Short mmCIF file of C-alpha atoms and ligand atoms in Angstrom, two decimals:
data_model
loop_
_atom_site.label_atom_id
_atom_site.label_comp_id
_atom_site.label_asym_id
_atom_site.label_seq_id
_atom_site.Cartn_x
_atom_site.Cartn_y
_atom_site.Cartn_z
CA MET A 1 -0.01 0.05 -0.02
CA THR A 2 1.49 3.49 -0.80
CA SER A 3 0.23 7.01 -0.30
CA THR A 4 0.86 9.70 -2.79
CA GLY A 5 0.35 13.38 -1.46
CA ALA A 6 -3.12 14.08 -0.31
CA ILE A 7 -4.56 11.41 -2.58
CA ARG A 8 -4.26 7.91 -0.94
CA CYS A 9 -3.88 5.25 -3.71
CA VAL A 10 -4.48 1.70 -2.56
CA ARG A 11 -2.11 -0.51 -4.61
CA MET A 12 -1.43 -4.13 -3.98
CA GLU A 13 2.05 -5.61 -4.21
CA PRO A 14 1.44 -8.27 -7.03
CA VAL A 15 2.07 -11.88 -6.17
CA ILE A 16 2.19 -15.07 -8.40
CA LEU A 17 2.45 -18.43 -6.59
CA VAL A 18 2.67 -21.74 -8.43
CA HIS A 19 2.80 -25.46 -7.78
CA GLY A 20 4.03 -28.35 -9.95
CA GLY A 21 2.30 -31.23 -8.05
CA ALA A 22 2.21 -32.93 -4.78
CA GLY A 23 3.27 -36.51 -4.20
CA ASP A 24 6.09 -39.09 -3.93
CA ILE A 25 8.25 -37.07 -6.42
CA PRO A 26 11.19 -39.10 -7.46
CA ASP A 27 14.65 -37.44 -6.98
CA SER A 28 15.19 -37.31 -10.87
CA ARG A 29 12.15 -35.08 -11.18
CA VAL A 30 13.13 -32.62 -8.43
CA ARG A 31 15.40 -30.36 -10.55
CA PRO A 32 13.03 -30.32 -13.59
CA LYS A 33 10.24 -29.27 -11.39
CA ILE A 34 12.15 -26.56 -9.57
CA ASP A 35 13.38 -25.21 -12.98
CA GLY A 36 9.81 -25.50 -14.44
CA ASN A 37 8.27 -23.62 -11.64
CA ARG A 38 10.75 -20.81 -11.94
CA ASN A 39 9.86 -20.50 -15.64
CA ALA A 40 6.24 -20.48 -14.79
CA VAL A 41 6.63 -17.76 -12.10
CA GLN A 42 8.70 -15.70 -14.51
CA ALA A 43 5.93 -15.85 -17.11
CA GLY A 44 3.26 -15.01 -14.68
CA TYR A 45 5.26 -12.24 -12.93
CA ALA A 46 6.01 -10.63 -16.22
CA VAL A 47 2.25 -10.19 -16.90
CA LEU A 48 1.71 -8.66 -13.34
CA GLN A 49 4.77 -6.40 -13.57
CA ASN A 50 3.44 -4.98 -16.90
CA GLY A 51 0.13 -4.07 -15.17
CA GLY A 52 -1.59 -7.25 -16.39
CA SER A 53 -4.45 -9.02 -14.74
CA ALA A 54 -4.14 -11.92 -12.17
CA LEU A 55 -6.22 -13.94 -14.80
CA ASP A 56 -3.70 -13.33 -17.55
CA ALA A 57 -0.83 -14.11 -15.04
CA VAL A 58 -2.24 -17.52 -13.87
CA GLU A 59 -2.89 -18.54 -17.53
CA ALA A 60 0.59 -17.60 -18.67
CA ALA A 61 2.19 -19.46 -15.76
CA VAL A 62 -0.04 -22.65 -16.14
CA LYS A 63 0.57 -22.72 -20.01
CA ARG A 64 4.27 -22.65 -19.43
CA MET A 65 3.94 -25.75 -17.18
CA GLU A 66 1.59 -27.44 -19.73
CA ASP A 67 4.39 -27.24 -22.30
CA ASP A 68 7.00 -28.69 -19.89
CA GLU A 69 7.29 -32.44 -19.76
CA ALA A 70 8.33 -32.20 -16.07
CA PHE A 71 4.72 -31.84 -15.14
CA ASN A 72 1.60 -34.01 -15.49
CA ALA A 73 -0.27 -31.51 -17.58
CA GLY A 74 -0.58 -30.74 -21.32
CA PHE A 75 2.53 -32.52 -23.04
CA GLY A 76 3.82 -35.17 -20.77
CA SER A 77 0.57 -35.85 -19.11
CA VAL A 78 0.06 -39.43 -17.63
CA LEU A 79 -2.03 -41.79 -19.86
CA ASN A 80 -5.33 -43.60 -19.39
CA LEU A 81 -5.62 -47.36 -19.74
CA ASP A 82 -6.00 -47.08 -23.58
CA GLY A 83 -2.69 -45.21 -23.65
CA GLU A 84 -4.26 -41.74 -24.36
CA VAL A 85 -3.87 -38.32 -22.79
CA GLU A 86 -7.08 -37.03 -21.38
CA MET A 87 -6.78 -33.72 -19.53
CA ASP A 88 -8.78 -31.52 -17.13
CA ALA A 89 -8.40 -27.81 -16.24
CA SER A 90 -10.16 -24.99 -14.42
CA VAL A 91 -9.88 -21.25 -13.84
CA MET A 92 -11.64 -18.75 -11.57
CA VAL A 93 -11.69 -15.02 -11.18
CA GLY A 94 -12.20 -13.51 -7.85
CA SER A 95 -13.83 -10.36 -8.70
CA ASP A 96 -17.25 -11.77 -9.82
CA LEU A 97 -16.65 -15.62 -9.30
CA SER A 98 -16.63 -16.25 -13.13
CA ALA A 99 -15.18 -19.67 -13.72
CA GLY A 100 -14.66 -22.14 -16.55
CA ALA A 101 -13.55 -25.80 -16.77
CA VAL A 102 -12.98 -28.70 -19.23
CA THR A 103 -12.63 -32.41 -18.45
CA VAL A 104 -11.53 -35.37 -20.53
CA VAL A 105 -10.32 -33.00 -23.21
CA LYS A 106 -7.86 -34.42 -25.93
CA ASP A 107 -5.19 -33.13 -28.27
CA VAL A 108 -4.96 -29.45 -27.37
CA SER A 109 -1.77 -27.91 -26.07
CA HIS A 110 -3.32 -25.68 -23.47
CA PRO A 111 -6.39 -27.01 -21.62
CA ILE A 112 -6.22 -24.04 -19.31
CA SER A 113 -6.90 -21.59 -22.16
CA LEU A 114 -9.79 -23.70 -23.27
CA ALA A 115 -11.17 -23.49 -19.75
CA ARG A 116 -10.78 -19.76 -19.87
CA MET A 117 -12.73 -19.77 -23.18
CA VAL A 118 -15.57 -21.79 -21.49
CA MET A 119 -15.63 -19.09 -18.83
CA GLU A 120 -15.58 -16.08 -21.21
CA ARG A 121 -17.40 -17.38 -24.32
CA THR A 122 -20.13 -19.75 -23.03
CA PRO A 123 -23.10 -19.61 -20.57
CA HIS A 124 -21.68 -22.81 -18.90
CA LEU A 125 -19.08 -23.74 -16.23
CA LEU A 126 -17.68 -27.08 -17.45
CA LEU A 127 -17.51 -28.75 -20.89
CA ALA A 128 -16.67 -32.47 -21.12
CA GLY A 129 -15.03 -34.86 -23.65
CA ALA A 130 -16.33 -34.66 -27.22
CA GLY A 131 -18.21 -31.45 -26.39
CA ALA A 132 -15.21 -29.75 -25.03
CA ASN A 133 -13.18 -30.76 -28.14
CA LYS A 134 -15.91 -29.65 -30.47
CA PHE A 135 -15.86 -26.28 -28.65
CA ALA A 136 -12.17 -26.03 -29.10
CA ARG A 137 -12.42 -26.64 -32.79
CA ASP A 138 -15.26 -24.07 -33.05
CA GLN A 139 -13.07 -21.48 -31.33
CA GLY A 140 -10.27 -22.14 -33.74
CA VAL A 141 -7.96 -23.81 -31.13
CA PRO A 142 -5.37 -25.98 -33.12
CA VAL A 143 -6.03 -29.63 -32.78
CA LEU A 144 -2.80 -31.62 -32.45
CA PRO A 145 -2.28 -34.82 -34.29
CA LYS A 146 -3.40 -37.94 -32.13
CA GLY A 147 -0.64 -38.91 -29.75
CA ALA A 148 1.21 -35.57 -29.95
CA LEU A 149 0.99 -35.04 -26.21
CA VAL A 150 2.13 -38.55 -25.42
CA SER A 151 5.76 -38.55 -23.96
CA GLU A 152 7.98 -41.60 -23.93
CA TYR A 153 8.23 -41.20 -20.10
CA ALA A 154 4.47 -41.31 -19.77
CA LYS A 155 4.42 -44.59 -22.19
CA LYS A 156 6.88 -46.34 -19.85
CA ALA A 157 4.98 -45.33 -16.79
CA LEU A 158 1.71 -46.90 -18.22
CA GLU A 159 3.49 -50.07 -19.16
CA GLU A 160 4.90 -50.27 -15.56
CA PHE A 161 1.47 -49.42 -14.14
CA LYS A 162 0.04 -52.38 -16.20
CA VAL A 163 2.71 -54.68 -14.69
CA ARG A 164 2.66 -53.46 -11.04
CA GLY A 165 -0.84 -52.11 -10.94
CA CYS A 166 -0.19 -49.20 -8.61
CA ALA A 167 -2.51 -46.17 -9.26
CA SER A 168 -1.18 -42.77 -8.44
CA THR A 169 -0.64 -39.64 -10.53
CA GLU A 170 2.98 -38.70 -11.38
CA ILE A 171 5.54 -40.51 -13.34
CA GLY A 172 8.85 -41.55 -12.20
CA GLU A 173 11.22 -44.47 -12.01
CA LYS A 174 10.42 -45.42 -8.48
CA ASN A 175 6.57 -45.27 -8.79
CA PRO A 176 4.92 -44.87 -12.22
CA GLY A 177 2.08 -42.97 -10.51
CA ASP A 178 2.57 -40.06 -8.09
CA VAL A 179 1.49 -36.62 -8.82
CA GLY A 180 2.33 -33.58 -10.93
CA THR A 181 -0.83 -31.46 -11.53
CA VAL A 182 0.06 -27.86 -12.10
CA GLY A 183 -1.62 -24.73 -10.67
CA ALA A 184 -1.12 -20.98 -10.04
CA VAL A 185 -2.72 -18.32 -7.89
CA ALA A 186 -2.14 -14.60 -8.33
CA ILE A 187 -3.07 -11.10 -7.09
CA ASP A 188 -2.70 -8.13 -9.26
CA ALA A 189 -1.93 -4.49 -8.52
CA ARG A 190 -5.70 -3.72 -8.35
CA GLY A 191 -6.21 -6.48 -5.69
CA ASN A 192 -7.98 -8.84 -8.16
CA LEU A 193 -7.43 -12.55 -7.53
CA ALA A 194 -7.34 -15.52 -9.87
CA ALA A 195 -6.61 -19.20 -9.69
CA ALA A 196 -5.94 -21.80 -12.29
CA THR A 197 -5.24 -25.61 -12.31
CA SER A 198 -4.46 -28.15 -14.98
CA THR A 199 -3.78 -31.90 -15.05
CA GLY A 200 -3.38 -35.22 -16.92
CA GLY A 201 -4.92 -36.88 -13.96
CA ILE A 202 -4.01 -40.32 -12.80
CA ASN A 203 -1.65 -42.78 -14.59
CA GLY A 204 -3.62 -45.81 -15.60
CA LYS A 205 -7.06 -44.16 -15.03
CA MET A 206 -10.10 -45.56 -16.62
CA VAL A 207 -11.03 -43.89 -19.91
CA GLY A 208 -13.36 -40.98 -19.15
CA ARG A 209 -12.33 -40.39 -15.54
CA CYS A 210 -12.82 -36.78 -14.44
CA SER A 211 -10.55 -35.23 -11.69
CA ASP A 212 -10.88 -32.69 -8.92
CA THR A 213 -8.90 -30.43 -11.18
CA SER A 214 -11.98 -29.70 -13.35
CA LEU A 215 -14.23 -29.09 -10.33
CA ILE A 216 -14.63 -25.54 -9.12
CA GLY A 217 -14.32 -25.79 -5.27
CA SER A 218 -12.11 -28.75 -5.35
CA GLY A 219 -9.23 -27.98 -7.65
CA THR A 220 -9.58 -24.25 -7.96
CA TYR A 221 -11.27 -21.38 -6.17
CA ALA A 222 -10.94 -17.65 -6.14
CA ASP A 223 -13.02 -14.89 -4.35
CA ASN A 224 -11.64 -11.33 -4.06
CA ASP A 225 -13.24 -10.93 -0.48
CA ILE A 226 -11.27 -14.01 0.83
CA GLY A 227 -8.50 -15.58 -1.29
CA ALA A 228 -7.48 -17.91 -4.06
CA VAL A 229 -6.53 -21.48 -4.09
CA SER A 230 -5.16 -24.26 -6.42
CA THR A 231 -4.80 -27.89 -5.22
CA THR A 232 -2.99 -31.04 -6.19
CA GLY A 233 -2.88 -34.63 -5.07
CA HIS A 234 -5.20 -37.55 -4.78
CA GLY A 235 -8.20 -36.20 -6.98
CA GLU A 236 -10.91 -38.37 -5.65
CA SER A 237 -10.09 -37.35 -2.13
CA ILE A 238 -9.71 -33.68 -2.96
CA ALA A 239 -13.20 -33.69 -4.71
CA LYS A 240 -14.87 -35.38 -1.82
CA PHE A 241 -13.45 -32.87 0.65
CA CYS A 242 -13.99 -29.88 -1.71
CA LEU A 243 -10.61 -28.98 -0.69
CA ALA A 244 -10.08 -25.55 -2.35
CA HIS A 245 -13.33 -24.32 -0.93
CA ALA A 246 -12.60 -25.90 2.43
CA ILE A 247 -9.49 -23.74 2.58
CA ILE A 248 -11.45 -20.67 1.58
CA LYS A 249 -13.96 -21.38 4.37
CA GLU A 250 -11.10 -21.62 6.88
CA MET A 251 -9.88 -18.17 5.78
CA GLU A 252 -13.31 -16.78 5.92
CA HIS A 253 -13.41 -17.74 9.56
CA GLY A 254 -10.29 -15.74 10.18
CA LYS A 255 -7.38 -18.11 9.67
CA SER A 256 -4.29 -16.98 7.76
CA ALA A 257 -3.66 -18.33 4.36
CA ASP A 258 -0.87 -20.64 5.61
CA LYS A 259 -2.81 -21.97 8.62
CA ALA A 260 -6.07 -22.47 6.62
CA THR A 261 -4.15 -24.40 4.02
CA ASN A 262 -2.24 -26.60 6.29
CA GLU A 263 -5.28 -27.39 8.62
CA ALA A 264 -7.66 -28.23 5.80
CA LEU A 265 -5.01 -30.53 4.24
CA ALA A 266 -4.49 -32.26 7.50
CA LYS A 267 -8.14 -32.68 8.02
CA MET A 268 -8.58 -34.20 4.45
CA THR A 269 -5.73 -36.59 4.92
CA GLU A 270 -7.03 -37.65 8.32
CA LYS A 271 -10.53 -38.31 7.01
CA LEU A 272 -9.65 -39.78 3.60
CA LYS A 273 -6.24 -41.29 4.12
CA ASN A 274 -4.76 -39.90 0.96
CA THR A 275 -2.47 -36.98 0.51
CA ALA A 276 -2.76 -33.60 -1.27
CA GLY A 277 -1.21 -30.12 -1.42
CA ALA A 278 -2.37 -26.52 -2.02
CA ILE A 279 -1.21 -23.05 -2.68
CA THR A 280 -3.24 -20.11 -1.50
CA LEU A 281 -3.23 -16.33 -1.49
CA SER A 282 -5.32 -14.26 0.83
CA ARG A 283 -7.03 -11.03 -0.30
CA ASN A 284 -3.95 -9.21 1.22
CA GLY A 285 -1.57 -11.22 -0.83
CA GLU A 286 -0.34 -13.38 2.03
CA VAL A 287 0.95 -16.71 0.88
CA GLY A 288 0.03 -20.11 2.05
CA VAL A 289 1.76 -23.36 1.03
CA GLY A 290 1.11 -26.90 2.39
CA PHE A 291 1.23 -30.51 1.47
CA THR A 292 0.65 -33.87 3.30
CA SER A 293 2.47 -35.76 0.56
CA GLN A 294 6.18 -36.42 0.75
CA ARG A 295 6.98 -33.54 -1.73
CA MET A 296 5.30 -30.71 -3.52
CA SER A 297 7.12 -28.19 -5.72
CA TRP A 298 6.08 -24.53 -5.23
CA ALA A 299 7.33 -21.13 -5.95
CA TYR A 300 6.33 -17.46 -5.75
CA ARG A 301 7.56 -14.03 -6.41
CA LYS A 302 6.66 -11.00 -4.40
CA GLY A 303 8.55 -7.68 -4.94
CA GLY A 304 12.22 -8.38 -5.19
CA GLU A 305 12.16 -11.79 -3.69
CA TYR A 306 11.78 -15.27 -5.22
CA HIS A 307 10.73 -18.06 -2.83
CA TYR A 308 10.67 -21.75 -3.57
CA GLY A 309 10.72 -25.27 -2.20
CA ILE A 310 10.02 -28.96 -2.77
CA ASN A 311 10.75 -30.98 0.41
CA LYS A 312 9.02 -30.59 3.73
CA GLY A 313 10.51 -27.57 5.60
CA ASP A 314 12.17 -26.13 2.55
CA HIS A 315 11.90 -22.46 2.12
CA ASN A 316 14.52 -21.00 -0.15
CA VAL A 317 14.63 -17.17 -0.63
CA GLU A 318 16.54 -15.45 -3.54
CA LYS A 319 16.88 -11.69 -3.98
CA ILE A 320 16.02 -10.47 -7.39
CA ASN A 321 17.46 -7.13 -8.62
N1 LIG B 1 -5.43 -34.01 -8.60
C1 LIG B 1 -5.55 -34.45 -9.95
C2 LIG B 1 -6.10 -35.69 -10.20
O1 LIG B 1 -6.11 -36.50 -9.35
O2 LIG B 1 -6.16 -35.96 -11.23
N1 LIG B 2 -1.85 -35.52 -11.19
C1 LIG B 2 -2.50 -35.41 -9.92
C2 LIG B 2 -2.00 -34.31 -8.87
O1 LIG B 2 -1.01 -34.00 -8.93
O2 LIG B 2 -2.91 -33.89 -8.38
#
């Protein structure tokens, strides 16, 4: 907040906060995720620094991670049992609670941008499967050749899943599941909040499985009067607990972003015996980060500082000139 002469201008310090998935992240994926989060924060912060909106910032950050094979979203998404990529994404704006989402969408590079189009160009909240793909074509979104989003890594993870039969949501050599959903929350200089989340879902999932990431209140939430949240982790548990909105409710009842995030996550894990993570911004730009999984990559930029971590207890801070 700054004051200029007699006129008092209220101006927020912009913040962008991202995650690259919660879970049992294998060591080989740690560096790619830390680097990928940094690129995403840079993309989002550049928007905010140029006076752009929180919505544009979260979309830019998530798109960067959808393009990055280190994350389970867009290119490099995990595969369903038929060996295909089916993706989910959602976005929400805190000023008027507008929101949009897609689920089980195929062959588009940026599901998050399609979710935004659902928000801005349709009377609906969530488009699914063939309908979402028809909408993409109608909007002129380029359709990729079949299989273009399938990485070699994801193929190996599915093969391993079929042998070992473990179902989780990231890909790595130790465990072909685990998690890697991506998300971003931001507050812009005008105090507007936005949240965005995108995922390839769970490795070896049934064809047509929808995730928490496509559900407003579970994967994503933003309300300028309270805060903004993006979640990651075991989708079925997050959806049953309405995790994003549970965190919002805790904040509405007076808890800080960090306390609300960590307490809601602990409750979800206690009740449902599965793990998750979340990133949260309050309406004042306070940051909350939490995960009950072994790891979650996260990072944010506020003013001249870049903060990041991936292991429990990590909180690295770098000064940016
Ligand atoms: N949280 C994302 C998923 O389970 O697909
Ligand atoms: N891909 C599942 C998650 O990270 O939530």
